[in-house]
mmCIF file of N, CA and C in Angstrom:
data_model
loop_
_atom_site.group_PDB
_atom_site.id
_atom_site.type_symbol
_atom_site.label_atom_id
_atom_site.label_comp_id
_atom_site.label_asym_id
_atom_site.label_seq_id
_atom_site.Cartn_x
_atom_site.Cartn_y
_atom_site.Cartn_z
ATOM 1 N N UNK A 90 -142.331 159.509 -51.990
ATOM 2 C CA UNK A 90 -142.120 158.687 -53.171
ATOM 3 C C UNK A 90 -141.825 157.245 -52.742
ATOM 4 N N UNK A 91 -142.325 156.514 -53.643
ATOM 5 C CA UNK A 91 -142.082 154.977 -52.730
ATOM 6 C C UNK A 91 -140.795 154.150 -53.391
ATOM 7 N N UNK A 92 -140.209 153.855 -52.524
ATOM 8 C CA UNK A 92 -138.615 153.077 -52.160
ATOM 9 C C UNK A 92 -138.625 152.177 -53.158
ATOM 10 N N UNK A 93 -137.377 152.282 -54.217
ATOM 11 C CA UNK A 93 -137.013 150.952 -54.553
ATOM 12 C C UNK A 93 -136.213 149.923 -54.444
ATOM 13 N N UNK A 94 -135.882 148.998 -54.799
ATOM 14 C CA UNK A 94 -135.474 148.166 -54.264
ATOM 15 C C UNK A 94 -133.877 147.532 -54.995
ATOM 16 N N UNK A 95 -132.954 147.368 -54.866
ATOM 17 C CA UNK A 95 -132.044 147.315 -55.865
ATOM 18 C C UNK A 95 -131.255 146.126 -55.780
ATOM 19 N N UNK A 96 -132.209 145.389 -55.313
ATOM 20 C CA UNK A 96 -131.844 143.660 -55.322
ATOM 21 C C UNK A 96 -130.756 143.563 -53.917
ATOM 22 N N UNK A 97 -130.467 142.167 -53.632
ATOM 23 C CA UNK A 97 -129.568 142.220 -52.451
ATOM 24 C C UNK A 97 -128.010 142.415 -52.955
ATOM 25 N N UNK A 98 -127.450 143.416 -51.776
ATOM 26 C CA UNK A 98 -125.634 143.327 -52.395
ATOM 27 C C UNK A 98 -125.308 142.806 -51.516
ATOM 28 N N UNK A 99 -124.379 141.714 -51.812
ATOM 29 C CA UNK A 99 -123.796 140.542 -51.026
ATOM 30 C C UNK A 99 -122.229 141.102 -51.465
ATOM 31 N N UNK A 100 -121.872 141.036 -49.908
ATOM 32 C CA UNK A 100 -120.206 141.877 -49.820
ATOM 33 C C UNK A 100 -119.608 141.189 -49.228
ATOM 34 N N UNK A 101 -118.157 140.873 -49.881
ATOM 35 C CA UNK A 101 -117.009 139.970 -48.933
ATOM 36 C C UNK A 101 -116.275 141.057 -48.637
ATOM 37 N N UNK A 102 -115.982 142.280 -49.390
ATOM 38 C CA UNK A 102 -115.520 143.142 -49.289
ATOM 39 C C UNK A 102 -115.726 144.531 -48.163
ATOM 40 N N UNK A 103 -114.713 144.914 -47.825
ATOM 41 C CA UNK A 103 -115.041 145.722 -47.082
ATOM 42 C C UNK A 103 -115.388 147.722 -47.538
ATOM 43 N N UNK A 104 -115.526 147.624 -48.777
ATOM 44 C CA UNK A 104 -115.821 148.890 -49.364
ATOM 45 C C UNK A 104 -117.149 148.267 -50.588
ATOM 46 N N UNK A 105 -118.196 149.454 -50.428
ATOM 47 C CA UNK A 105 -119.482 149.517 -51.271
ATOM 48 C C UNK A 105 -119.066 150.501 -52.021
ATOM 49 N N UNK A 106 -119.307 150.180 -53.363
ATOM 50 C CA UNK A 106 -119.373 151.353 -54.242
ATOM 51 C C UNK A 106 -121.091 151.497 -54.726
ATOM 52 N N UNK A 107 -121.334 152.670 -55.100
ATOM 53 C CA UNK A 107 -122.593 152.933 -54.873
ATOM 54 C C UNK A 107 -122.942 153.781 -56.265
ATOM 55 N N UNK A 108 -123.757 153.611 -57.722
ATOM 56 C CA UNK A 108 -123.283 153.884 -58.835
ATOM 57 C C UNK A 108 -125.249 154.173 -58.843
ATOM 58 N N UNK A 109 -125.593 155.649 -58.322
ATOM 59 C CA UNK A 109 -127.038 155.964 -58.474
ATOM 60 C C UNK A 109 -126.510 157.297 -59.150
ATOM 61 N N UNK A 110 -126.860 157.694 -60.297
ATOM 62 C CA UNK A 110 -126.930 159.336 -60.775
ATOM 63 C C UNK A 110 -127.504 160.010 -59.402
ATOM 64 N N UNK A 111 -126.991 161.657 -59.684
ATOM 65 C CA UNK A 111 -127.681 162.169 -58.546
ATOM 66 C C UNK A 111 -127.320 162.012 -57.241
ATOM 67 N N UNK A 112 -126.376 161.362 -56.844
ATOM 68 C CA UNK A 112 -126.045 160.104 -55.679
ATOM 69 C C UNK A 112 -126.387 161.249 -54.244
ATOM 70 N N UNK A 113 -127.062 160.918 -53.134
ATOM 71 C CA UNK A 113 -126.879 161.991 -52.154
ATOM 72 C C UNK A 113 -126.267 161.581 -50.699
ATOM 73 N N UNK A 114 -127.300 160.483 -50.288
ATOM 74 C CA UNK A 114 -126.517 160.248 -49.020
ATOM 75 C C UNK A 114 -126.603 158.426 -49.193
ATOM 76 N N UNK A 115 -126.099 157.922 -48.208
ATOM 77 C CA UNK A 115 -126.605 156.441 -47.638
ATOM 78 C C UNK A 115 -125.920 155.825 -46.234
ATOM 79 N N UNK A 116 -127.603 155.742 -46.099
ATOM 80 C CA UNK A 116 -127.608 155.146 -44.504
ATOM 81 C C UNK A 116 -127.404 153.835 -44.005
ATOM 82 N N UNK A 117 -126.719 153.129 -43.397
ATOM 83 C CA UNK A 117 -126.662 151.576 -43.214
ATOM 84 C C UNK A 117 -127.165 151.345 -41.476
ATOM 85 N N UNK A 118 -128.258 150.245 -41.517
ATOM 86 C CA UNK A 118 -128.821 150.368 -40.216
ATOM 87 C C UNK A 118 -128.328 148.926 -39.656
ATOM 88 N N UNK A 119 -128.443 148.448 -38.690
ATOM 89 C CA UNK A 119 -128.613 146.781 -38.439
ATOM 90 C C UNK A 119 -129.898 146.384 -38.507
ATOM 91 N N UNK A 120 -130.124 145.101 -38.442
ATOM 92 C CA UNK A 120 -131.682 144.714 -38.580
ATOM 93 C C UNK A 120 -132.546 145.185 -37.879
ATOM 94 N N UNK A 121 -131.932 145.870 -36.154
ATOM 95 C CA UNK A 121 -132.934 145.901 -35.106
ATOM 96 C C UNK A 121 -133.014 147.650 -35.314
ATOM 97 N N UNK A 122 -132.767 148.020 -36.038
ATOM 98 C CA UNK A 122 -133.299 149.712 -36.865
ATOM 99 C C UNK A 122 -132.074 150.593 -36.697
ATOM 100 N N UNK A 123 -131.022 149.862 -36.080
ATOM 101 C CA UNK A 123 -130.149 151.231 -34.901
ATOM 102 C C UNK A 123 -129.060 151.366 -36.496
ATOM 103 N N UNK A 124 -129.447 153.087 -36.686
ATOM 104 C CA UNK A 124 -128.167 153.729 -37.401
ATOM 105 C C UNK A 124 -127.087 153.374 -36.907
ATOM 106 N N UNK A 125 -126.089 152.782 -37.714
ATOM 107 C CA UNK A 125 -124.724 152.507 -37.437
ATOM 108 C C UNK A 125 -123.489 153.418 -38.320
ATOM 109 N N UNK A 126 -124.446 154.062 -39.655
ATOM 110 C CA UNK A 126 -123.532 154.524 -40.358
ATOM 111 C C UNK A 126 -124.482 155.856 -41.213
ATOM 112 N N UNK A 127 -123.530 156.947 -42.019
ATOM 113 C CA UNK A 127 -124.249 157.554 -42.497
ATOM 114 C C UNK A 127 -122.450 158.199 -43.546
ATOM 115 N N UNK A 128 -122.994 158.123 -44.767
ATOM 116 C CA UNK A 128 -122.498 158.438 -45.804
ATOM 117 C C UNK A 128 -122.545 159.245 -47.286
ATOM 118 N N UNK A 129 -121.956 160.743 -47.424
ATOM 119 C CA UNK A 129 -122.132 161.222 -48.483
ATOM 120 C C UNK A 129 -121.423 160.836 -49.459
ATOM 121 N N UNK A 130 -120.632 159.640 -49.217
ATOM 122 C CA UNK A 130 -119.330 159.416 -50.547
ATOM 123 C C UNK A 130 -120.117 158.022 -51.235
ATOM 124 N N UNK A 131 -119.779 158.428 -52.652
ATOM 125 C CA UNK A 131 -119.981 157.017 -53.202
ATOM 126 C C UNK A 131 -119.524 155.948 -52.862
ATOM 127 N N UNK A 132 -118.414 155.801 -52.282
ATOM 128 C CA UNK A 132 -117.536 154.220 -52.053
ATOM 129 C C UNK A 132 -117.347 154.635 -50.557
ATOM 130 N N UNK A 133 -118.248 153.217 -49.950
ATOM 131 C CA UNK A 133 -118.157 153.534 -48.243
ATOM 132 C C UNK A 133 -117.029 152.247 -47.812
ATOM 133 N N UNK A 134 -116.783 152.749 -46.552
ATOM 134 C CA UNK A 134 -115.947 151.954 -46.313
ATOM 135 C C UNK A 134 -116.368 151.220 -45.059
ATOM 136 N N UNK A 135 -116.504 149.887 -45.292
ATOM 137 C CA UNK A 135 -117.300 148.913 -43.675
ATOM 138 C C UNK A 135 -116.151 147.947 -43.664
ATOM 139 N N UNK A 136 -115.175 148.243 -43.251
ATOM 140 C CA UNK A 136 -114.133 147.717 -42.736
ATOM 141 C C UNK A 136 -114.494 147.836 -41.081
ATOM 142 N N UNK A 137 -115.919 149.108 -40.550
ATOM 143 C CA UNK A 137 -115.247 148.894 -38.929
ATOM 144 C C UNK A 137 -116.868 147.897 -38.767
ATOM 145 N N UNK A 138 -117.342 148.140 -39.928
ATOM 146 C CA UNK A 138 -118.568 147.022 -39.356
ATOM 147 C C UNK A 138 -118.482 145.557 -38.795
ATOM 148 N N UNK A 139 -119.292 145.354 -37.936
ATOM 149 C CA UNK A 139 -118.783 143.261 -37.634
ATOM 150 C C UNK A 139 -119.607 142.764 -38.549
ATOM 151 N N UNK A 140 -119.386 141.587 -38.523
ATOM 152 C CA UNK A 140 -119.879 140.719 -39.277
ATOM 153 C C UNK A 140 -121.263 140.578 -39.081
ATOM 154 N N UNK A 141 -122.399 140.379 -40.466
ATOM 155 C CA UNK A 141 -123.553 140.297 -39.897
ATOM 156 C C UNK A 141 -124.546 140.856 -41.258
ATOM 157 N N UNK A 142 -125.730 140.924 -41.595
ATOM 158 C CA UNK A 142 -126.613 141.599 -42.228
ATOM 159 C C UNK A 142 -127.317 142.896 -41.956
ATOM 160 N N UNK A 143 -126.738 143.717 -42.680
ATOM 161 C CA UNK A 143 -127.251 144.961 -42.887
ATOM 162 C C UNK A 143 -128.184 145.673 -43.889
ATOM 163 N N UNK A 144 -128.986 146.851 -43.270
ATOM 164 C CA UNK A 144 -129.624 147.007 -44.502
ATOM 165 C C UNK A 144 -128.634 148.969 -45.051
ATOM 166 N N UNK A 145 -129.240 148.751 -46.235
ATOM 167 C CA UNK A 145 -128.815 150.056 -46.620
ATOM 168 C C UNK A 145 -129.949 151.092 -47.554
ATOM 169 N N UNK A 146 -129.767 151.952 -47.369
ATOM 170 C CA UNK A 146 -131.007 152.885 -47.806
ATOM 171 C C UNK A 146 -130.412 154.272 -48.268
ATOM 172 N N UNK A 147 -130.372 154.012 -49.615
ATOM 173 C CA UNK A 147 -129.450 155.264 -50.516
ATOM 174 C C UNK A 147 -130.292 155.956 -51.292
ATOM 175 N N UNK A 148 -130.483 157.395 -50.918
ATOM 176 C CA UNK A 148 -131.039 159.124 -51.203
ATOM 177 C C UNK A 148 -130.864 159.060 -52.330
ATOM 178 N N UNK A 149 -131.003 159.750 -53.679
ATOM 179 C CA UNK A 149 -130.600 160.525 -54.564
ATOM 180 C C UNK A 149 -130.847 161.803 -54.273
ATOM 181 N N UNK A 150 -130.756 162.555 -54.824
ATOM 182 C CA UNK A 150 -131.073 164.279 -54.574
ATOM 183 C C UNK A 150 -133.001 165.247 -54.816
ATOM 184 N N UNK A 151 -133.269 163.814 -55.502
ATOM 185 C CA UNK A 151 -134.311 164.257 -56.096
ATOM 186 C C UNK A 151 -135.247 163.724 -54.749
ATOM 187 N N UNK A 152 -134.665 163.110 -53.734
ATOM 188 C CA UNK A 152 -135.624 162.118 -52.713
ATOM 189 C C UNK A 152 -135.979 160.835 -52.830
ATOM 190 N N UNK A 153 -135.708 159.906 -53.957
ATOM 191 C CA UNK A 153 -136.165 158.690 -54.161
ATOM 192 C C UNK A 153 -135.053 157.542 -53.461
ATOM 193 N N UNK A 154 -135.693 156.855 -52.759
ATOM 194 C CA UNK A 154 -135.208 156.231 -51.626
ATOM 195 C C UNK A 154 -134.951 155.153 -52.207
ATOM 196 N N UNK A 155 -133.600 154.186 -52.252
ATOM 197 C CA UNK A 155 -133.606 152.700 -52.840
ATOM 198 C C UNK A 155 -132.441 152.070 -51.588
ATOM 199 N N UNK A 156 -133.474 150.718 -51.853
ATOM 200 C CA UNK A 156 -133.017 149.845 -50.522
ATOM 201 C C UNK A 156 -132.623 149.290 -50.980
ATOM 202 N N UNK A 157 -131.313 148.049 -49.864
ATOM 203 C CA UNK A 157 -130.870 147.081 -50.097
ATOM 204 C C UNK A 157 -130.096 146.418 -49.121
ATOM 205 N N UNK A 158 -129.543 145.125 -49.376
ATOM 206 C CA UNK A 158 -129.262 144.044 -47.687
ATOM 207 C C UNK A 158 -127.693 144.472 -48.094
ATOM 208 N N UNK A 159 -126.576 144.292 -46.906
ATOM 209 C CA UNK A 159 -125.707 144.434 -47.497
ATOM 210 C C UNK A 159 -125.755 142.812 -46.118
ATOM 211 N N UNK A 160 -124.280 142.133 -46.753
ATOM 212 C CA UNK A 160 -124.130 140.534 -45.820
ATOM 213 C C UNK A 160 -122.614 140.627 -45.824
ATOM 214 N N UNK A 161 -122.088 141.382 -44.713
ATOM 215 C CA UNK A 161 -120.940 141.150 -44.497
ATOM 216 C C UNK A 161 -120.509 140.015 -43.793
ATOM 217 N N UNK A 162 -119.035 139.568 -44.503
ATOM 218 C CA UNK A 162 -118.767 137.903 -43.830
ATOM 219 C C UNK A 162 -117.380 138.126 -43.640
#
């Protein structure tokens, strides 16, 4: 099924809340592809992330894949 896209989330914060029905997993990579994180809870917590642009790529149950930047500062 092809990925959508859910605009960029720009975070000062160190917790994502994540508000998809269905909700299943979400993955946060760095730019250069390397898994750094993997999450079944709605509200993640990147307090141990450094500073920097990330991407994120959140499951629902049904398989439909939706992306997005996260810009921790």
């Amino acid at each position: 099924s092809p990925s959508r896209g859910l605009g960029d989330v720009y975070k000062r914060q160190d917790q994502i809340q994540i508000n998809i029905n269905n909700f299943d997993k979400a993955v946060i990579f760095e730019l250069s592809g390397k898994r750094v994180m993997l999450s079944k809870k709605t509200k993640i917590d990147l307090s141990k992330l450094d500073k920097g642009i990330y991407l994120i790529k959140i499951q629902d149950q049904s398989g439909q894949i939706y992306k997005a930047k996260i810009i921790k500062e």
